[in-house]
Coordinates of N, CA and C in Angstrom, one line a residue:
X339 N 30.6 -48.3 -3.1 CA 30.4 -47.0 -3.7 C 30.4 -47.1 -5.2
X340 N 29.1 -46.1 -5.6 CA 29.5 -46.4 -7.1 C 29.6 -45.2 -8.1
X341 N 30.4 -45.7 -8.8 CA 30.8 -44.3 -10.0 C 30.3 -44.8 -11.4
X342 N 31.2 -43.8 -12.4 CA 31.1 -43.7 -13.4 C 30.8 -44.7 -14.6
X343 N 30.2 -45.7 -15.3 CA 30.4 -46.9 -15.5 C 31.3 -46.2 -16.7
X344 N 32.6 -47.6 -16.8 CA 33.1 -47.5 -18.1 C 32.9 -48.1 -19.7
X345 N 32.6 -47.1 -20.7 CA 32.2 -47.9 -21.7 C 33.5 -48.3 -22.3
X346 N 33.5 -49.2 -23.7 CA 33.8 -50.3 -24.1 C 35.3 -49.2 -24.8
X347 N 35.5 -48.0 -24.8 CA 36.8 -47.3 -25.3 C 37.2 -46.8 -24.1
X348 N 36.9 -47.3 -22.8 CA 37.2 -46.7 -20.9 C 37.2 -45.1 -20.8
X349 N 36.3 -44.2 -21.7 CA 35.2 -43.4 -21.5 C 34.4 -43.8 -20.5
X350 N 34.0 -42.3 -19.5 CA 32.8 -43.0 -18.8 C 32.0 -42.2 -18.7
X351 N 30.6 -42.5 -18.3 CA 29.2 -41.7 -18.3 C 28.5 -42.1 -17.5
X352 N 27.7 -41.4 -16.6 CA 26.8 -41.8 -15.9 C 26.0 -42.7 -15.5
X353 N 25.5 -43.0 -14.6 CA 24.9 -44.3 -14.2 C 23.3 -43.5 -14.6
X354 N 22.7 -44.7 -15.0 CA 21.1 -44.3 -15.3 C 20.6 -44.1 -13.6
X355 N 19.4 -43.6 -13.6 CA 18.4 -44.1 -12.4 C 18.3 -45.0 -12.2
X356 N 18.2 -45.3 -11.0 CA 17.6 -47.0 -10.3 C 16.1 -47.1 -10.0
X357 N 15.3 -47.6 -10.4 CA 14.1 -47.7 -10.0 C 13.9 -49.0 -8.7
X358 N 13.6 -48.6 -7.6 CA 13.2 -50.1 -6.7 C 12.0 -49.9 -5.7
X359 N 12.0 -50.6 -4.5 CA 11.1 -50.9 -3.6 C 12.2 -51.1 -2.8
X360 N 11.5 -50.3 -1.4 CA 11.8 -50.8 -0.3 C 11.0 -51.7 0.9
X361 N 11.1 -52.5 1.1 CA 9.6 -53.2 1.7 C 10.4 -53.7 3.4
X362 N 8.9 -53.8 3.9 CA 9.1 -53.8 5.0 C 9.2 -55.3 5.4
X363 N 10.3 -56.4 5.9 CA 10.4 -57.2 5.9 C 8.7 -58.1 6.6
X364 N 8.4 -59.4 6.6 CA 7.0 -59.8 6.9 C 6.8 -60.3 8.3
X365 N 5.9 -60.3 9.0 CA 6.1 -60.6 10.0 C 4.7 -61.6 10.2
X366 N 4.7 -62.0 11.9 CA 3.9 -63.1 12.0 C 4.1 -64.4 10.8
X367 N 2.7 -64.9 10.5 CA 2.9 -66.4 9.8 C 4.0 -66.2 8.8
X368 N 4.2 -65.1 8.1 CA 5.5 -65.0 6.9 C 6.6 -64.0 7.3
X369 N 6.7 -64.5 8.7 CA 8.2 -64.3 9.0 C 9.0 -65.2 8.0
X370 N 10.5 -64.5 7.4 CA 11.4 -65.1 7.1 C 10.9 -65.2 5.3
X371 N 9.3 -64.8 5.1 CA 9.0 -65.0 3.4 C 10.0 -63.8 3.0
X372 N 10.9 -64.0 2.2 CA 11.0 -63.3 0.6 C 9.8 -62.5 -0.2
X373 N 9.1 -61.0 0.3 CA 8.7 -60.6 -0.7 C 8.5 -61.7 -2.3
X374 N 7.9 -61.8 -2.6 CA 7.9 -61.8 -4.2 C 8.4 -63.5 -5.0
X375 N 9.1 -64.2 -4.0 CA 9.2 -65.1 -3.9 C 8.9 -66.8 -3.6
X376 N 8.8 -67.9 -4.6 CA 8.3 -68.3 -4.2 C 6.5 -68.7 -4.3
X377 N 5.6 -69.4 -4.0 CA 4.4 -69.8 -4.3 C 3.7 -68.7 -2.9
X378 N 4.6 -68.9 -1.6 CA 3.8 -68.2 -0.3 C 4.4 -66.7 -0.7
X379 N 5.7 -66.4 -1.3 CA 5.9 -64.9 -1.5 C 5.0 -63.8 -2.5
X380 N 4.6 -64.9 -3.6 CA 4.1 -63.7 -4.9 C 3.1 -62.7 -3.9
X381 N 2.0 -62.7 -3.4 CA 1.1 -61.7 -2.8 C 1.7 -61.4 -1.3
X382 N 2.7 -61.7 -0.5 CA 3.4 -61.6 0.7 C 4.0 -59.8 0.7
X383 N 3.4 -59.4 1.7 CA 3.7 -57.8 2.1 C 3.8 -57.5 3.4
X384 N 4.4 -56.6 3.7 CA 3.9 -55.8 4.9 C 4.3 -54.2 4.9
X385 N 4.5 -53.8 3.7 CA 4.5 -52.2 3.8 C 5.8 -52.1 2.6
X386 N 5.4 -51.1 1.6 CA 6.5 -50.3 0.9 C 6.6 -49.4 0.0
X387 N 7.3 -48.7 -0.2 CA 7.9 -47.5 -1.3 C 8.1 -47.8 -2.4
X388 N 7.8 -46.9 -3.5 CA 8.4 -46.9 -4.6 C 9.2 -45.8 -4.6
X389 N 10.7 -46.0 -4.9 CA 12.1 -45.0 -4.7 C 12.7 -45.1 -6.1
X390 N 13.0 -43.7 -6.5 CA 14.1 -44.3 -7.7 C 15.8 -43.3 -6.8
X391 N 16.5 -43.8 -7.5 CA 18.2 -43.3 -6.8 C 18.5 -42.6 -8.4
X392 N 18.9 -41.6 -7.9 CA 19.7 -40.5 -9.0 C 20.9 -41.0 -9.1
X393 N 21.4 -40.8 -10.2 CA 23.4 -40.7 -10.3 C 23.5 -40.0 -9.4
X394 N 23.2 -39.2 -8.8 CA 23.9 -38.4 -8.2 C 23.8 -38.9 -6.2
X395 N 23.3 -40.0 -6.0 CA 22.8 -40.5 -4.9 C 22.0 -40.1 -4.3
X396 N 20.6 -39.1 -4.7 CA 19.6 -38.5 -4.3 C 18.6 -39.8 -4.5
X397 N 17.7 -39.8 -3.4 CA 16.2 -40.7 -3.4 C 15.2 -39.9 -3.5
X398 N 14.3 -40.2 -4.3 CA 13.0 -39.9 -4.2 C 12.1 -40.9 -4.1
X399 N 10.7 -40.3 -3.8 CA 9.5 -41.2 -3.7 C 8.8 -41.3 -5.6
X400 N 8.5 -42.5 -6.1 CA 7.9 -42.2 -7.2 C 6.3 -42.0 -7.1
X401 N 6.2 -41.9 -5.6 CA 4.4 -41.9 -5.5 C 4.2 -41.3 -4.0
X402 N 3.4 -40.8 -3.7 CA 3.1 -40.4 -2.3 C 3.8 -41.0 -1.2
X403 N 4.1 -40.5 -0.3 CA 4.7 -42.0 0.7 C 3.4 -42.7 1.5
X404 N 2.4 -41.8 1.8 CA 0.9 -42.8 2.3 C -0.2 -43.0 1.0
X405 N 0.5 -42.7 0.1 CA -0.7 -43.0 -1.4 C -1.5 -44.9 -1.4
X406 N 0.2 -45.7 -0.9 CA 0.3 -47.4 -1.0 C 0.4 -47.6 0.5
X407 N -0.3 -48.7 0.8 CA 0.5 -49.9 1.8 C 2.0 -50.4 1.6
X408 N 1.4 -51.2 0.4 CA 2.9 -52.1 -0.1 C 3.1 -51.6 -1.8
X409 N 3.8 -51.9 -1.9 CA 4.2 -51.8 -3.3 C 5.6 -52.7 -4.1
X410 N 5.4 -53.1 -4.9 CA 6.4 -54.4 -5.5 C 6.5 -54.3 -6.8
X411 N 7.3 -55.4 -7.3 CA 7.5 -55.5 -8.9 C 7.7 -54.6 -9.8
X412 N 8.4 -53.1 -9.2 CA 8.4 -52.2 -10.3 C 9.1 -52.4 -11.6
X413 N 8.7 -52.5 -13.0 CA 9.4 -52.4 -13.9 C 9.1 -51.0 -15.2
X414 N 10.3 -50.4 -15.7 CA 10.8 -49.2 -16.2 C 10.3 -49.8 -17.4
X415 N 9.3 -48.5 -18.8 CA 9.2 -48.9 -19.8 C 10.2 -48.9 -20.8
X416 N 10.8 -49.2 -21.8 CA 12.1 -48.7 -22.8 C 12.1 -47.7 -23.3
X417 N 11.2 -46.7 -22.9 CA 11.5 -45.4 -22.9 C 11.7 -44.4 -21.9
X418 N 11.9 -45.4 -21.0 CA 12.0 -44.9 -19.6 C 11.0 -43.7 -18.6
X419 N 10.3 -43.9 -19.7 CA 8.7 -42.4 -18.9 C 7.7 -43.4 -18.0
X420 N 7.7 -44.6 -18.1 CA 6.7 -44.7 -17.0 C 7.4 -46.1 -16.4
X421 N 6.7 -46.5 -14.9 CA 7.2 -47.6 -14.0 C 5.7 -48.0 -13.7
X422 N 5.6 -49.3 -14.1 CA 4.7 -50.2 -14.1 C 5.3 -51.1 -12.9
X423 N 4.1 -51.3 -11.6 CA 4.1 -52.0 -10.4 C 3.2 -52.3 -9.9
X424 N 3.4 -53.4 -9.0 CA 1.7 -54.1 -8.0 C 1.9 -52.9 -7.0
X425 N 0.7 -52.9 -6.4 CA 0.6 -51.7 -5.3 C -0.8 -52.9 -4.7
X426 N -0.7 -53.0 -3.3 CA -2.3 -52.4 -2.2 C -2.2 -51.0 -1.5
X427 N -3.3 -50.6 -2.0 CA -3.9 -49.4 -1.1 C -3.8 -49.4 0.4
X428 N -4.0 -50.4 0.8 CA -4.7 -50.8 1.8 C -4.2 -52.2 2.8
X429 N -3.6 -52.5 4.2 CA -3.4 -53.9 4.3 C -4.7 -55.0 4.0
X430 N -4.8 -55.8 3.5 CA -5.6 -56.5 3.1 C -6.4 -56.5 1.9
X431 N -6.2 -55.2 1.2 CA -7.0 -54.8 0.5 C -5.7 -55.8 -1.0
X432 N -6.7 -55.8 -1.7 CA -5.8 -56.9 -2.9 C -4.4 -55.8 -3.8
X433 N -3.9 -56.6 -4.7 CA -2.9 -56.1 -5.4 C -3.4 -55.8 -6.6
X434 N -3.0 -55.0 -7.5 CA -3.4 -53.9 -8.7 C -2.3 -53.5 -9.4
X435 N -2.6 -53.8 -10.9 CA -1.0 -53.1 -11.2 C -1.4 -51.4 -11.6
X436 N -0.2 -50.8 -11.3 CA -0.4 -49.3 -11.7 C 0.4 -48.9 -12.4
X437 N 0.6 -48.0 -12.8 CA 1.6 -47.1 -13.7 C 1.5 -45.5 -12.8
X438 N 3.2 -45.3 -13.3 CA 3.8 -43.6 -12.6 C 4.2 -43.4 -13.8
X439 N 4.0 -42.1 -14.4 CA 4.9 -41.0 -15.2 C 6.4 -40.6 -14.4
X440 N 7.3 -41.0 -14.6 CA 8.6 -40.9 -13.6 C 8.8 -39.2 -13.8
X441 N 8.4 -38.6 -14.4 CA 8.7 -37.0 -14.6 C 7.8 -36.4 -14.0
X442 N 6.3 -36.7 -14.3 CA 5.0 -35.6 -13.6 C 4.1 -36.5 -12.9
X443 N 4.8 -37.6 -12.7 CA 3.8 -38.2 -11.0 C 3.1 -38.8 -11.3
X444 N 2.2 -38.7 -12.7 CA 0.2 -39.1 -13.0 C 0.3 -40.8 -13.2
X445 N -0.5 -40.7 -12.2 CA -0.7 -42.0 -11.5 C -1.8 -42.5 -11.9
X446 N -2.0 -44.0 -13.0 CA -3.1 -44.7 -13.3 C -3.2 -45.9 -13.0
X447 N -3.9 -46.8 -12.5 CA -4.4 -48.4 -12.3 C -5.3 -48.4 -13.4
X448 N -4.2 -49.9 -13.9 CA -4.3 -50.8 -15.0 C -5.4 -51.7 -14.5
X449 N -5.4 -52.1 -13.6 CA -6.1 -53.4 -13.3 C -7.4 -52.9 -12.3
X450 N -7.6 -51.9 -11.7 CA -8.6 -51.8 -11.1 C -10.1 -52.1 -11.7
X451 N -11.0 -52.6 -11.2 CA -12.1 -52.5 -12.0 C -13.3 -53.4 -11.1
X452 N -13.9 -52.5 -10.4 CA -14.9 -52.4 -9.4 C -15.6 -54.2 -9.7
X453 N -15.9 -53.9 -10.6 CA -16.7 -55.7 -11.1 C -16.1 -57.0 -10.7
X454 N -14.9 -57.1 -10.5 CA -14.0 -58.0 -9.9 C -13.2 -57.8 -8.8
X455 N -13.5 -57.9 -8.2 CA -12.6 -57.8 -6.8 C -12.2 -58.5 -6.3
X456 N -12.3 -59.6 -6.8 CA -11.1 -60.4 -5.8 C -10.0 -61.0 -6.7
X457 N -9.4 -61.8 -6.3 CA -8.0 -62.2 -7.0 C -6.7 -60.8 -6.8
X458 N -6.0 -61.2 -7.2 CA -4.8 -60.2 -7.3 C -4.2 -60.0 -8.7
X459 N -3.5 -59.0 -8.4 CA -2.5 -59.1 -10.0 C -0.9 -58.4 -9.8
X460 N -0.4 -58.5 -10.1 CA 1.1 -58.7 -10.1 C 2.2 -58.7 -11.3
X461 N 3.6 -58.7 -10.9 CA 4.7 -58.7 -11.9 C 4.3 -58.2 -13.3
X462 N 4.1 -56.9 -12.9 CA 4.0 -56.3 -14.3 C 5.1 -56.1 -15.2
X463 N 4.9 -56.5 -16.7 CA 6.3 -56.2 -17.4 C 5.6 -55.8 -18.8
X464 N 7.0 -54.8 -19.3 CA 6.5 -53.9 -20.3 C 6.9 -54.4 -21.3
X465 N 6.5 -55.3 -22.4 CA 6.8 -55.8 -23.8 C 6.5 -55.2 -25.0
X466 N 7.2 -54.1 -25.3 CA 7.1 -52.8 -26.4 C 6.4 -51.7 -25.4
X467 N 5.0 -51.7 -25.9 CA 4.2 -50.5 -25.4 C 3.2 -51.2 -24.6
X468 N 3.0 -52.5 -24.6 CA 2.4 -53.4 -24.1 C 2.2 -54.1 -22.8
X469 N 1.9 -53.9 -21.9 CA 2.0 -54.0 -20.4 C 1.2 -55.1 -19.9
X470 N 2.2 -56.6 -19.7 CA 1.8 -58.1 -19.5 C 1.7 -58.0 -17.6
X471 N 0.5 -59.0 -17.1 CA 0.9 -59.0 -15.4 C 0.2 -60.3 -15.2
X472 N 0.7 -61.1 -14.3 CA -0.3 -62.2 -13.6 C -1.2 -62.2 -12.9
X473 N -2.0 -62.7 -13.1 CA -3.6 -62.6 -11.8 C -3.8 -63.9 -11.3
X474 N -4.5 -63.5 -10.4 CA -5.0 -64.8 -9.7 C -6.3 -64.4 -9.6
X475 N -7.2 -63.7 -10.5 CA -8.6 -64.1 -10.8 C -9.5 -65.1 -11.2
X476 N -8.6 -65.7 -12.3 CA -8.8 -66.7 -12.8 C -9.3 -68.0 -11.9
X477 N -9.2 -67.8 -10.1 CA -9.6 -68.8 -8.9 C -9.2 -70.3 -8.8
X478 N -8.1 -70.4 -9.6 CA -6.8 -71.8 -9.2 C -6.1 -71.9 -8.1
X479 N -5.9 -73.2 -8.0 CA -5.3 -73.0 -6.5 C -4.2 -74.2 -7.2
X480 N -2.8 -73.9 -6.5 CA -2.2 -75.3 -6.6 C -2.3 -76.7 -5.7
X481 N -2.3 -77.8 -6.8 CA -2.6 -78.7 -6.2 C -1.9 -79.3 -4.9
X482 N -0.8 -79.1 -5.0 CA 0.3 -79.4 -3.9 C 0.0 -78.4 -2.4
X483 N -0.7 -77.2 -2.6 CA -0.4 -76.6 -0.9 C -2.2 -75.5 -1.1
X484 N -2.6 -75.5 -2.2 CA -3.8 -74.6 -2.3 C -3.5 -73.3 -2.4
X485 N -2.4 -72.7 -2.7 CA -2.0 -71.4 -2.8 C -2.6 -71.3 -4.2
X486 N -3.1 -69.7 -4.4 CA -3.4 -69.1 -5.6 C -2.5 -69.4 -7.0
X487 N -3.0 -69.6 -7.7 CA -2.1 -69.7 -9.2 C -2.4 -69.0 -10.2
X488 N -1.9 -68.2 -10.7 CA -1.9 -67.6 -11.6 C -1.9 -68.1 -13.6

């Protein structure tokens, strides 16, 4: 159970929002994969949500619940108005990073762009205003097992 956190004079105040994913564990060949994990985990899915948790222990969806397939890697900007994450549309269809407005929904992809379509993109993270992610466009493979590299 969680409460109040205590600050540094044992005052307490509220817990922020949680931002996460709930994913659907993998099945067939990547039974047992780790989402996100790993050289076989980075592009490994089989279905999920973006949820944030209130102080108050309320869940919401931060996006449609049939908008994504899968959805991963959410991370919160330092001003806390948008959540940058990989999303597929689609099972099979590749990974894309997107952005949510966590107040009014408006939903943009960063990475989409008709002209490239293959590779993936992933672990988005917000450095200032500046939104870093990895791809596997670039068409490396590692030398040890031939998995995609980024």
């Amino acid at each position: 159970m969680l409460g109040p956190a205590a600050t540094a004079t044992g005052a307490s105040r509220a817990l922020p929002p949680i931002v996460f994913v709930s994913r659907v564990a993998p099945t067939g060949a990547a039974t047992g994969q780790v989402p996100g994990l790993g050289p076989g985990g980075t592009f490994a899915g089989s279905g999920g949500r973006l949820l944030e948790r209130s102080p108050d222990g309320t869940v919401r969806s931060l996006v449609a619940v049939d908008r994504f397939f899968d959805v991963a890697d959410p991370d919160v900007s330092a001003d806390g108005a948008h959540v940058a994450f990989s999303a597929r549309e689609r099972s099979g269809a590749p990974w894309r990073v997107w952005t949510v407005e966590r107040q009014r929904g408006g939903l943009r992809c960063v990475t989409c762009d008709d002209t490239l379509v293959f590779g993936d993109d992933a672990d988005p993270s917000w450095w200032g205003d500046t939104l870093l992610y990895v791809s596997t466009r670039g068409g490396g493979r590692a030398f040890y097992d031939g998995t995609p590299v980024t």
